[in-house]
Coordinates of C-alpha atoms and ligand atoms in Angstrom, one line a residue:
M194 CA 14.9 23.3 41.3
K195 CA 18.2 25.2 41.6
T196 CA 19.4 27.0 38.5
G197 CA 23.0 26.3 37.4
R198 CA 25.3 28.8 35.8
I199 CA 27.5 28.4 32.7
I200 CA 31.2 28.5 33.2
K201 CA 32.4 27.4 29.8
V202 CA 31.1 27.3 26.2
A203 CA 33.0 25.3 23.6
G204 CA 30.8 24.9 20.4
P205 CA 28.0 22.4 21.2
L206 CA 29.5 21.6 24.6
V207 CA 28.5 23.7 27.6
V208 CA 29.9 23.3 31.1
A209 CA 27.7 24.6 34.0
E210 CA 28.3 24.7 37.8
G211 CA 25.8 24.5 40.5
M212 CA 24.2 21.5 39.0
E213 CA 24.4 19.1 42.0
E214 CA 20.8 18.2 41.8
A215 CA 21.0 17.0 38.2
N216 CA 21.8 13.6 36.9
I217 CA 23.7 12.3 33.9
Y218 CA 21.4 12.2 30.8
D219 CA 19.0 14.7 32.2
M220 CA 17.5 17.0 29.7
V221 CA 18.3 20.6 30.4
K222 CA 17.4 24.1 29.1
V223 CA 20.4 26.2 28.4
G224 CA 20.6 30.0 28.5
E225 CA 17.7 32.5 28.4
K226 CA 16.5 31.0 25.1
G227 CA 16.1 27.6 26.8
L228 CA 18.2 25.7 24.2
I229 CA 17.8 21.9 24.5
G230 CA 20.7 20.0 25.9
E231 CA 21.6 16.8 27.6
I232 CA 24.0 16.2 30.4
I233 CA 26.7 13.7 29.2
E234 CA 29.0 14.0 32.2
M235 CA 28.8 15.0 35.8
R236 CA 31.7 15.9 38.1
N237 CA 30.7 17.0 41.5
D238 CA 28.4 20.0 40.9
K239 CA 29.7 20.5 37.3
A240 CA 27.7 19.2 34.5
S241 CA 29.0 18.9 30.8
I242 CA 26.1 19.4 28.5
Q243 CA 25.7 18.4 24.9
V244 CA 23.5 21.1 23.4
Y245 CA 21.4 20.3 20.5
E246 CA 21.1 23.8 19.1
E247 CA 23.6 26.4 18.0
T248 CA 25.3 27.9 21.0
T249 CA 26.4 31.3 19.6
G250 CA 25.5 34.2 22.0
I251 CA 25.5 31.9 25.0
G252 CA 28.2 32.6 27.5
P253 CA 29.4 32.2 31.2
G254 CA 27.0 33.3 33.7
D255 CA 23.9 32.3 31.7
P256 CA 21.4 30.1 33.5
V257 CA 21.0 26.3 33.0
I258 CA 17.8 24.6 34.3
T259 CA 17.5 20.9 34.5
T260 CA 14.1 19.3 33.7
G261 CA 14.9 16.5 36.1
E262 CA 14.1 13.9 33.4
P263 CA 16.1 12.2 30.8
L264 CA 15.6 13.0 27.1
S265 CA 12.4 11.0 26.4
I266 CA 10.7 10.0 23.3
E267 CA 6.9 10.5 22.7
L268 CA 5.4 7.2 21.6
G269 CA 1.9 7.1 20.3
P270 CA -0.3 7.7 17.3
G271 CA 1.3 10.3 15.0
L272 CA 4.7 8.7 14.7
I273 CA 4.0 7.1 11.4
E274 CA 4.5 9.3 8.4
A275 CA 6.3 11.9 10.6
M276 CA 9.6 13.4 10.0
F277 CA 11.6 14.2 13.1
D278 CA 15.0 15.8 13.9
G279 CA 17.5 14.0 16.0
I280 CA 15.7 14.8 19.3
Q281 CA 12.2 14.1 17.9
R282 CA 11.1 17.5 17.1
P283 CA 8.8 17.3 14.2
L284 CA 10.4 19.0 11.1
N285 CA 7.3 20.4 9.6
A286 CA 6.0 22.0 12.8
L287 CA 9.4 23.4 13.4
E288 CA 9.2 25.2 10.1
S289 CA 5.9 26.8 10.9
A290 CA 6.8 27.6 14.5
S291 CA 9.8 29.5 13.5
N292 CA 8.4 30.7 10.2
S293 CA 11.3 29.7 8.1
P294 CA 12.8 26.5 6.9
F295 CA 15.7 27.2 9.3
L296 CA 14.6 26.6 12.9
K297 CA 15.0 29.3 15.4
R298 CA 16.7 28.4 18.5
G299 CA 14.9 27.5 21.7
V300 CA 11.7 27.0 19.7
S301 CA 9.7 24.6 21.8
V302 CA 7.5 22.2 20.0
K303 CA 5.9 18.9 21.1
S304 CA 7.0 15.8 19.2
L305 CA 3.5 14.4 18.6
D306 CA 0.6 16.5 17.6
R307 CA -1.6 17.3 20.6
E308 CA -4.6 18.6 18.6
K309 CA -5.1 15.7 16.1
V310 CA -8.0 13.4 17.0
W311 CA -7.8 9.7 16.8
T312 CA -10.5 7.0 17.0
F313 CA -9.8 4.6 19.7
N314 CA -11.3 1.2 19.8
P315 CA -10.9 -0.6 23.2
T316 CA -10.2 -4.2 23.1
I317 CA -10.7 -5.0 26.8
K318 CA -13.4 -4.3 29.3
N319 CA -13.9 -2.9 32.7
G320 CA -12.8 -5.2 35.5
E321 CA -10.1 -6.9 33.5
H322 CA -6.6 -7.2 35.0
V323 CA -3.9 -5.6 33.0
E324 CA -0.1 -5.4 33.2
A325 CA 2.7 -3.5 31.3
G326 CA 2.5 -4.3 27.6
D327 CA -1.0 -5.5 27.6
I328 CA -3.0 -4.1 24.7
I329 CA -6.1 -2.1 25.7
G330 CA -7.2 -1.0 22.3
T331 CA -6.2 0.1 18.8
V332 CA -6.1 3.2 16.7
Q333 CA -6.1 2.9 12.9
E334 CA -3.1 5.3 12.5
T335 CA -2.6 5.1 8.7
S336 CA -4.4 3.0 6.1
V337 CA -1.9 0.2 6.7
I338 CA -0.9 0.5 10.3
L339 CA -3.0 -0.4 13.3
H340 CA -1.5 1.3 16.3
K341 CA -1.8 -0.8 19.4
I342 CA -2.3 1.1 22.6
M343 CA -0.4 -0.7 25.4
V344 CA -0.2 -0.4 29.1
P345 CA 3.0 1.6 29.9
Y346 CA 5.9 -0.1 31.8
G347 CA 5.4 -0.1 35.6
I348 CA 1.6 -0.1 35.6
K349 CA -0.3 -3.1 36.9
G350 CA -4.0 -3.2 38.1
T351 CA -7.6 -3.5 37.1
I352 CA -9.4 -1.4 34.4
K353 CA -11.8 0.8 36.2
E354 CA -12.9 2.7 33.2
I355 CA -12.3 2.5 29.5
K356 CA -13.7 4.7 26.8
A357 CA -14.3 4.3 23.1
G358 CA -14.4 7.2 20.7
D359 CA -12.3 10.2 19.4
F360 CA -9.4 11.4 21.6
T361 CA -6.3 13.4 21.2
I362 CA -3.1 11.7 22.5
V363 CA -3.3 13.5 25.8
D364 CA -6.9 12.7 26.6
T365 CA -7.6 9.9 29.2
V366 CA -8.9 6.8 27.5
A367 CA -8.7 4.4 30.4
I368 CA -8.3 4.4 34.2
V369 CA -6.3 1.6 35.9
E370 CA -6.8 1.0 39.6
T371 CA -3.4 0.0 41.0
E372 CA -1.8 -0.6 44.4
N373 CA -0.6 3.0 44.3
G374 CA -3.9 4.6 43.3
D375 CA -5.7 5.2 40.0
K376 CA -3.5 5.7 36.9
E377 CA -4.9 7.5 33.9
L378 CA -3.9 6.0 30.5
T379 CA -3.6 8.1 27.3
L380 CA -2.9 7.2 23.8
M381 CA 0.8 8.2 24.3
Q382 CA 3.5 7.1 26.6
K383 CA 7.1 8.3 27.0
W384 CA 10.4 6.4 27.1
P385 CA 14.0 7.6 27.7
S386 CA 15.8 7.1 24.5
R387 CA 19.1 5.8 25.7
K388 CA 17.4 2.9 27.6
G389 CA 16.3 -0.2 25.8
R390 CA 12.6 -0.9 26.2
P391 CA 11.7 -4.0 28.2
Y392 CA 10.4 -7.3 26.8
S393 CA 9.7 -10.7 28.3
K394 CA 12.3 -12.8 26.5
K395 CA 14.8 -12.5 23.8
L396 CA 14.6 -15.1 21.1
K397 CA 17.3 -16.4 18.8
P398 CA 16.9 -14.7 15.4
E399 CA 16.3 -17.7 13.0
S400 CA 14.0 -16.8 10.3
P401 CA 15.3 -14.5 7.5
M402 CA 14.1 -11.0 6.9
I403 CA 13.2 -11.7 3.3
T404 CA 14.2 -8.8 1.0
G405 CA 13.5 -10.3 -2.5
Q406 CA 17.1 -9.3 -3.3
R407 CA 18.8 -12.4 -4.5
V408 CA 22.3 -11.8 -3.4
I409 CA 21.1 -10.9 0.1
D410 CA 18.5 -13.6 0.6
T411 CA 20.4 -16.5 -0.9
F412 CA 24.0 -15.7 0.2
F413 CA 24.1 -13.1 2.9
P414 CA 20.7 -13.3 4.7
V415 CA 19.9 -11.1 7.8
A416 CA 17.7 -12.8 10.3
K417 CA 14.6 -11.0 11.6
G418 CA 15.9 -9.3 14.7
G419 CA 19.4 -9.4 13.5
A420 CA 21.9 -6.6 12.8
A421 CA 23.6 -5.9 9.5
S422 CA 26.1 -3.3 8.2
V423 CA 26.6 -2.0 4.8
P424 CA 29.6 0.2 3.9
G425 CA 28.9 2.5 1.1
P426 CA 31.6 4.1 -1.0
F427 CA 30.0 6.9 -2.9
G428 CA 28.1 5.8 -5.9
A429 CA 28.3 2.1 -4.9
G430 CA 24.5 1.8 -4.7
K431 CA 24.0 2.2 -1.0
T432 CA 20.9 4.3 -1.4
V433 CA 19.3 1.9 -3.8
V434 CA 20.0 -1.1 -1.5
Q435 CA 18.4 0.7 1.4
H436 CA 15.3 1.7 -0.5
Q437 CA 15.0 -1.8 -1.8
I438 CA 15.1 -3.2 1.7
A439 CA 12.7 -0.5 2.9
K440 CA 10.3 -1.3 0.0
W441 CA 10.5 -5.1 -0.1
G442 CA 11.8 -6.2 3.2
D443 CA 9.1 -8.3 4.9
T444 CA 8.8 -5.9 7.9
E445 CA 5.7 -4.0 8.7
I446 CA 7.4 -0.7 9.9
V447 CA 10.4 1.1 8.6
V448 CA 12.4 3.6 10.7
Y449 CA 15.0 5.5 8.7
V450 CA 17.6 7.6 10.6
G451 CA 19.6 10.0 8.4
C452 CA 22.7 11.4 9.8
G453 CA 23.9 13.1 6.7
E454 CA 26.9 15.3 6.6
R455 CA 25.5 17.8 4.1
G456 CA 22.1 19.3 4.4
N457 CA 21.3 18.3 0.7
E458 CA 21.9 14.6 1.4
M459 CA 19.1 14.9 4.0
T460 CA 16.8 16.9 1.7
D461 CA 17.3 14.1 -0.7
V462 CA 16.1 11.7 1.8
L463 CA 13.2 13.8 2.8
N464 CA 12.1 14.2 -0.7
E465 CA 12.8 10.7 -2.0
F466 CA 11.2 8.6 0.8
P467 CA 7.7 9.9 0.3
E468 CA 8.1 9.3 -3.4
L469 CA 8.7 5.6 -2.8
K470 CA 5.7 3.4 -3.4
D471 CA 4.9 0.5 -1.1
P472 CA 4.7 -2.5 -3.5
K473 CA 2.3 -4.3 -1.1
T474 CA -0.3 -1.6 -0.8
G475 CA 0.4 0.6 -3.8
E476 CA 0.4 3.6 -1.4
S477 CA 3.3 5.7 -0.3
L478 CA 5.8 3.9 1.7
M479 CA 5.4 6.7 4.3
K480 CA 2.2 5.1 5.5
R481 CA 4.4 2.7 7.4
T482 CA 7.5 4.8 7.8
V483 CA 9.0 7.1 10.4
L484 CA 11.8 9.4 9.2
I485 CA 14.4 10.9 11.4
A486 CA 16.8 13.4 9.8
N487 CA 19.4 15.7 11.1
T488 CA 19.2 18.8 9.0
S489 CA 22.3 20.7 8.1
N490 CA 21.6 23.7 10.4
M491 CA 21.6 21.5 13.4
P492 CA 24.8 21.0 15.3
V493 CA 26.5 17.6 15.1
A494 CA 25.5 16.6 18.7
A495 CA 22.1 16.1 17.5
R496 CA 23.2 13.3 15.3
E497 CA 24.6 11.5 18.3
A498 CA 21.0 11.5 19.8
S499 CA 19.3 10.5 16.6
I500 CA 20.1 6.9 16.4
Y501 CA 18.7 6.3 20.0
T502 CA 15.6 8.3 19.1
G503 CA 15.2 5.9 16.1
I504 CA 15.7 2.7 17.8
T505 CA 13.3 3.7 20.6
I506 CA 10.6 4.2 18.1
A507 CA 11.5 0.9 16.5
E508 CA 11.3 -0.9 19.8
Y509 CA 7.9 0.6 20.5
F510 CA 6.5 -0.8 17.4
R511 CA 8.2 -4.1 18.0
D512 CA 6.4 -4.1 21.4
M513 CA 3.1 -4.0 19.5
G514 CA 4.1 -7.3 17.9
Y515 CA 5.4 -5.8 14.7
S516 CA 8.4 -6.7 12.7
V517 CA 10.4 -3.4 12.3
S518 CA 13.5 -2.5 10.3
I519 CA 15.6 0.4 11.2
M520 CA 18.3 1.8 9.0
A521 CA 20.9 4.3 10.2
D522 CA 22.7 6.1 7.5
S523 CA 25.4 6.7 8.1
T524 CA 26.9 5.5 11.4
S525 CA 30.2 7.1 10.3
R526 CA 28.7 10.6 10.5
W527 CA 27.2 9.6 13.8
A528 CA 30.6 8.4 15.1
E529 CA 32.2 11.7 13.9
A530 CA 29.7 13.6 16.2
L531 CA 30.8 11.3 19.0
R532 CA 34.5 12.1 18.2
E533 CA 33.8 15.8 18.2
M534 CA 32.1 15.8 21.6
S535 CA 34.9 13.6 23.0
G536 CA 37.4 16.0 21.9
R537 CA 35.6 18.9 23.5
L538 CA 35.3 16.9 26.7
E539 CA 39.1 16.6 26.5
E540 CA 39.0 12.8 26.8
M541 CA 41.8 10.6 26.0
P542 CA 41.5 9.9 22.2
G543 CA 41.6 6.4 20.9
D544 CA 42.1 5.2 17.4
E545 CA 42.1 8.0 14.9
G546 CA 40.7 10.4 17.5
Y547 CA 37.6 8.3 18.2
P548 CA 36.8 7.9 21.9
A549 CA 37.7 4.5 23.4
Y550 CA 33.9 3.9 24.0
L551 CA 33.1 4.0 20.3
G552 CA 32.6 0.3 20.2
S553 CA 30.4 0.1 23.2
R554 CA 28.2 3.0 21.9
L555 CA 27.8 1.3 18.6
A556 CA 26.9 -1.8 20.5
D557 CA 24.2 0.2 22.4
Y558 CA 22.6 0.7 19.1
Y559 CA 22.9 -2.6 17.4
E560 CA 22.2 -4.7 20.6
R561 CA 18.8 -3.2 20.8
A562 CA 18.0 -5.2 17.6
G563 CA 16.4 -8.5 18.3
K564 CA 13.5 -10.7 18.1
V565 CA 11.6 -10.8 21.4
V566 CA 8.5 -12.1 23.1
C567 CA 6.9 -8.8 24.0
L568 CA 5.7 -7.7 27.4
G569 CA 2.0 -8.4 27.7
S570 CA -0.1 -11.4 28.5
D571 CA -0.8 -12.6 25.0
G572 CA 2.8 -13.6 24.4
R573 CA 3.1 -11.8 20.9
E574 CA 6.4 -11.7 19.3
G575 CA 8.1 -8.7 17.6
A576 CA 11.4 -8.0 16.0
V577 CA 13.7 -5.1 15.3
T578 CA 16.3 -5.7 12.5
A579 CA 18.9 -3.0 12.5
I580 CA 20.9 -2.0 9.5
G581 CA 23.6 0.4 9.7
A582 CA 25.4 2.1 6.7
V583 CA 29.0 2.9 7.1
S584 CA 30.8 5.3 4.9
P585 CA 34.6 4.6 5.4
P586 CA 36.7 7.3 3.9
G587 CA 38.1 6.1 0.7
G588 CA 36.1 2.9 1.1
D589 CA 38.8 1.5 3.3
I590 CA 37.2 -0.6 5.9
S591 CA 40.2 -1.0 8.1
E592 CA 39.3 2.3 9.8
P593 CA 37.9 2.2 13.4
V594 CA 34.1 2.8 12.7
S595 CA 33.9 -0.1 10.2
Q596 CA 36.1 -2.3 12.4
A597 CA 34.1 -1.6 15.5
T598 CA 30.9 -2.3 13.7
L599 CA 32.1 -5.6 12.3
R600 CA 32.8 -6.8 15.8
I601 CA 29.1 -6.3 16.6
V602 CA 27.0 -7.1 13.6
K603 CA 26.6 -10.5 12.1
V604 CA 26.1 -9.5 8.5
F605 CA 28.3 -7.6 6.3
W606 CA 27.2 -6.5 2.8
G607 CA 30.3 -5.2 1.3
L608 CA 29.4 -2.8 -1.5
D609 CA 32.2 -2.6 -3.9
A610 CA 33.0 0.5 -6.0
N611 CA 34.7 -1.6 -8.7
L612 CA 31.5 -3.7 -9.2
A613 CA 29.4 -0.6 -9.4
Y614 CA 31.8 0.8 -11.9
K615 CA 31.2 -2.3 -14.0
R616 CA 27.5 -1.8 -13.5
H617 CA 27.2 -5.0 -11.5
F618 CA 24.3 -4.1 -9.2
P619 CA 23.7 -4.7 -6.4
S620 CA 27.3 -4.2 -5.9
I621 CA 27.6 -6.5 -3.0
N622 CA 31.0 -8.2 -3.2
W623 CA 30.3 -11.9 -2.8
L624 CA 33.9 -12.7 -1.8
N625 CA 34.2 -10.5 1.2
S626 CA 30.6 -10.2 2.4
Y627 CA 29.3 -12.6 5.0
S628 CA 26.3 -13.6 7.2
L629 CA 26.7 -15.4 10.5
Y630 CA 23.0 -16.3 10.3
E631 CA 23.7 -18.5 7.4
D632 CA 23.3 -21.8 9.4
S633 CA 20.0 -21.0 11.1
V634 CA 18.6 -19.4 8.0
D635 CA 19.8 -22.4 6.0
K636 CA 17.6 -24.6 8.3
W637 CA 14.7 -22.4 7.9
M638 CA 15.1 -22.3 4.1
N639 CA 15.4 -26.1 3.9
N640 CA 12.1 -26.5 5.8
E641 CA 10.2 -23.6 4.2
V642 CA 11.5 -23.4 0.6
S643 CA 13.2 -26.7 -0.4
Q644 CA 15.3 -29.2 1.4
D645 CA 18.1 -28.8 -1.1
W646 CA 18.2 -25.1 -0.6
S647 CA 21.4 -25.1 1.5
S648 CA 23.2 -27.5 -0.8
L649 CA 22.5 -25.4 -3.9
R650 CA 23.6 -22.2 -2.0
I651 CA 26.8 -23.9 -1.0
E652 CA 27.5 -25.2 -4.4
A653 CA 27.0 -21.8 -5.9
M654 CA 29.2 -20.0 -3.3
T655 CA 31.9 -22.6 -3.8
L656 CA 31.9 -21.9 -7.5
L657 CA 32.2 -18.2 -7.1
Q658 CA 35.1 -18.8 -4.7
E659 CA 36.8 -21.2 -7.1
E660 CA 36.2 -18.7 -10.0
S661 CA 38.4 -16.1 -8.4
A662 CA 41.2 -18.6 -7.9
L663 CA 40.8 -19.9 -11.5
Q664 CA 40.8 -16.3 -12.9
E665 CA 44.2 -15.8 -11.3
I666 CA 45.6 -18.8 -13.2
V667 CA 44.0 -17.6 -16.4
S668 CA 45.6 -14.2 -16.0
L669 CA 49.0 -15.9 -15.6
V670 CA 48.9 -18.7 -18.1
G671 CA 45.9 -18.2 -20.2
I672 CA 42.5 -20.0 -20.5
D673 CA 43.9 -22.8 -22.6
A674 CA 45.8 -24.1 -19.5
L675 CA 42.5 -25.0 -17.9
S676 CA 40.8 -28.3 -18.1
E677 CA 37.4 -28.4 -19.7
N678 CA 35.9 -28.9 -16.3
D679 CA 37.5 -25.8 -15.0
R680 CA 36.4 -23.9 -17.9
L681 CA 32.9 -25.1 -17.3
K682 CA 33.2 -23.8 -13.7
L683 CA 34.1 -20.4 -15.0
E684 CA 31.1 -20.4 -17.3
I685 CA 28.8 -21.4 -14.5
S686 CA 30.1 -18.9 -12.0
K687 CA 29.8 -16.2 -14.7
S688 CA 26.2 -17.3 -15.1
I689 CA 25.6 -17.0 -11.3
R690 CA 27.0 -13.5 -11.3
E691 CA 25.3 -12.2 -14.3
D692 CA 22.0 -14.2 -14.4
Y693 CA 21.5 -14.5 -10.6
L694 CA 23.5 -12.0 -8.5
Q695 CA 22.9 -9.0 -10.9
Q696 CA 19.5 -7.7 -10.1
N697 CA 18.0 -4.5 -11.6
A698 CA 16.2 -2.5 -8.9
F699 CA 14.4 -0.5 -11.6
H700 CA 13.1 -3.5 -13.7
E701 CA 9.4 -4.2 -13.0
T702 CA 9.9 -7.9 -12.5
D703 CA 13.6 -8.1 -11.6
T704 CA 13.3 -5.7 -8.7
Y705 CA 11.9 -8.4 -6.4
T706 CA 12.4 -12.2 -6.4
S707 CA 10.5 -14.4 -4.1
L708 CA 12.3 -17.2 -2.4
D709 CA 10.6 -19.9 -4.5
K710 CA 11.7 -18.1 -7.7
Q711 CA 15.2 -17.7 -6.2
Y712 CA 15.3 -21.4 -5.6
K713 CA 14.1 -22.3 -9.0
M714 CA 16.5 -19.9 -10.7
L715 CA 19.5 -21.2 -8.8
K716 CA 18.5 -24.7 -9.4
L717 CA 18.3 -24.1 -13.2
I718 CA 21.8 -22.5 -13.4
L719 CA 23.2 -25.4 -11.4
L720 CA 21.3 -27.9 -13.5
F721 CA 23.1 -26.6 -16.5
R722 CA 26.3 -27.4 -14.9
K723 CA 25.1 -31.0 -14.1
E724 CA 23.9 -31.5 -17.6
A725 CA 27.0 -30.0 -19.1
E726 CA 29.1 -32.3 -17.1
R727 CA 27.0 -35.3 -18.2
A728 CA 27.6 -34.2 -21.8
L729 CA 31.3 -33.8 -21.2
K730 CA 31.4 -37.3 -19.8
A731 CA 29.6 -38.6 -22.9
G732 CA 32.4 -37.1 -25.0
V733 CA 30.9 -33.9 -26.1
Y734 CA 33.3 -31.0 -26.6
L735 CA 32.8 -28.1 -24.2
N736 CA 32.4 -25.6 -26.9
K737 CA 29.5 -27.4 -28.3
I738 CA 27.8 -27.3 -25.0
L739 CA 28.6 -23.6 -24.5
N740 CA 27.2 -22.8 -27.9
L741 CA 23.7 -23.9 -26.9
D742 CA 22.7 -20.3 -27.3
E743 CA 18.9 -20.8 -27.2
I744 CA 18.7 -22.7 -24.0
R745 CA 21.4 -20.7 -22.3
D746 CA 19.6 -17.5 -23.3
R747 CA 16.4 -18.8 -21.7
I748 CA 18.4 -19.5 -18.5
A749 CA 19.8 -16.0 -18.5
R750 CA 16.3 -14.4 -19.0
S751 CA 14.6 -16.4 -16.3
K752 CA 14.9 -13.5 -13.9
Y753 CA 12.4 -11.7 -16.1
I754 CA 9.7 -14.4 -15.6
S755 CA 7.0 -12.9 -13.5
E756 CA 6.2 -14.3 -10.1
N757 CA 2.9 -15.8 -11.1
E758 CA 4.5 -17.8 -14.0
I759 CA 7.5 -19.2 -12.2
N760 CA 6.5 -22.7 -13.4
K761 CA 7.8 -21.6 -16.7
I762 CA 11.3 -22.2 -15.1
D763 CA 10.3 -26.0 -14.8
K764 CA 9.7 -26.0 -18.5
I765 CA 13.2 -24.6 -19.2
E766 CA 14.6 -27.4 -17.0
E767 CA 12.9 -30.0 -19.0
D768 CA 14.0 -28.4 -22.3
L769 CA 17.5 -28.2 -21.0
K770 CA 17.6 -32.0 -20.4
T771 CA 16.2 -32.7 -23.8
T772 CA 18.7 -30.4 -25.5
I773 CA 21.6 -32.1 -23.8
D774 CA 20.1 -35.5 -24.7
T775 CA 20.0 -34.5 -28.3
L776 CA 23.5 -33.1 -28.2
I777 CA 24.8 -36.2 -26.7
N778 CA 23.1 -38.2 -29.5
E779 CA 24.5 -36.1 -32.2
E780 CA 28.0 -35.4 -30.8
G781 CA 28.7 -37.7 -27.9
G782 CA 31.8 -39.6 -28.8
V783 CA 31.3 -42.2 -26.0
L784 CA 27.7 -42.9 -26.7
N785 CA 28.2 -43.1 -30.5
A786 CA 31.4 -45.0 -30.4
Ligands
ADP63 P1 25.2 5.8 -3.3 O1 24.0 6.0 -2.5 O2 26.0 4.6 -2.8 O3 25.9 6.9 -3.6 P2 23.2 5.0 -5.3 O4 22.5 4.1 -4.4 O5 22.6 6.3 -5.5 O6 24.6 5.2 -4.8 O7 23.5 4.3 -6.7 C1 24.1 5.0 -7.7 C2 23.5 4.5 -9.0 O8 23.8 3.2 -9.3 C3 22.0 4.6 -9.1 O9 21.6 5.8 -9.5 C4 21.6 3.5 -10.1 O10 21.9 4.0 -11.5 C5 22.7 2.5 -10.0 N1 22.2 1.3 -9.1 C6 22.6 1.0 -7.9 N2 22.0 -0.1 -7.4 C7 21.2 -0.6 -8.4 C8 20.5 -1.6 -8.7 N3 20.3 -2.6 -7.8 N4 19.9 -1.8 -9.9 C9 20.2 -1.0 -10.9 N5 20.9 0.1 -10.7 C10 21.4 0.4 -9.6

């Protein structure tokens, strides 16, 4: 292959000529050190290259060699528990290869460990016909994840030989006889990160990804295979929300992509994640997690690559039939990398300097979320649910990255600095957040949880919306101007906010609420409304009803009832009805008159 020559270096952007044999998105080696780069623009024989390592010392005349292949992700056992940088170089290995926590440039390391031996259990036999996506066997990758070894895309034929036993990821475990000759299969395959992995059929995301977080599951659910965005003004609780979803979300695999601005943000992530305990297994959450982090000493360009690296790994586990969640934090930092490269390419800037293709690049990420029928003859289903954090400067979501994101995703969890300041957590603002999966998830909930789920949810949300209008009246003319019914509404919405929406991530019981418990809790709060209205009608003064401290206190504390005792909530319901009966007997003007 011909070697090109550098004609210009501008930070992470290098332009080389004599590159007519190369293609856009080819991976290239830049300079004598062989720095890793990717071609992002081709004009005749000139290639513009995004370099993923520091380019100081590189200059005009230096060689550029194309590998003739796009930047590809290695997929196989060894992904789980790994920590990679934006272009899938293992962070630990980088440390030892360069003998310092700061990676030396041009250090070449393989993404997946070539030495480690895995036990492969074949699940098919000689003579069987296989196609892309068929599972030929499994590897117990960690104590909780069974890695399914699949026939790579493009291969179709008959199994000529398949072995059981201990292998590295580059050893041949099976031979497939195809029309084009024998193909050797290993435990590993590769996939170009900028291209979505194929599937048989895309399904409509309808069932929720249950998170155990009441405000999310009840009011703003994300469907499995859906996409959600969460803006995080500093200190609003973004990290806690993401940790809660990683821990409690009912997905088998978690992929976390950290595009932090400052190195220490990333160090926090790298330190915090392994500390998280998986509530389902009691083991470290890392046993089912892949971490991708851009460390501070890598140029911004690597951030740009990282979300594609992450989503490719997520799709690969989806293809095994798993439900996967991927979190990118933050897409704003990612977009800044895009803006910087666009500036260096001297492209026409769009809104606030972001390139005009900001929206389509964001869509390239989110649109790879989805629920699918996977390739392979068993018709298994898998899902990737994508969550992107946005960090709008000053928390103002009218800026381009937030706006472009909102046009793509169907769920918006608006974290609110004011709520966080008042210690209302999770600080998801119920008035500006939304979920466009509401209708399909409602149907699912009505079938799976209780048929009045959606009517309860709608009643509660209506109350919360009415509350904000009523509060405005109160602030103008005072609470006395309100009817007793409206004052009751204010009380009930306060109860929804404090007893239901507020959820303490650090409380042993409150940290997670099953759907059955969410249903019972919400029903109880709204039953208080019904019962209070009954008493009002019977002529009881509102104050008397609101002073029912004992029962109201039990309603408020129902969040602390443990999951295996949720029937205790039924007892509170019964007692609530009797309490109201008694009150009506004692105080009810209408009944006693
Ligand atoms: P951010 O990542 O947005 O800067 P964090 O997620 O670190 O903010 O949250 C800041 C603090 O808010 C946490 O340390 C914690 O004290 C509190 N907090 C956030 N969410 C919750 C929650 N669900 N329950 C209890 N405390 C919370």
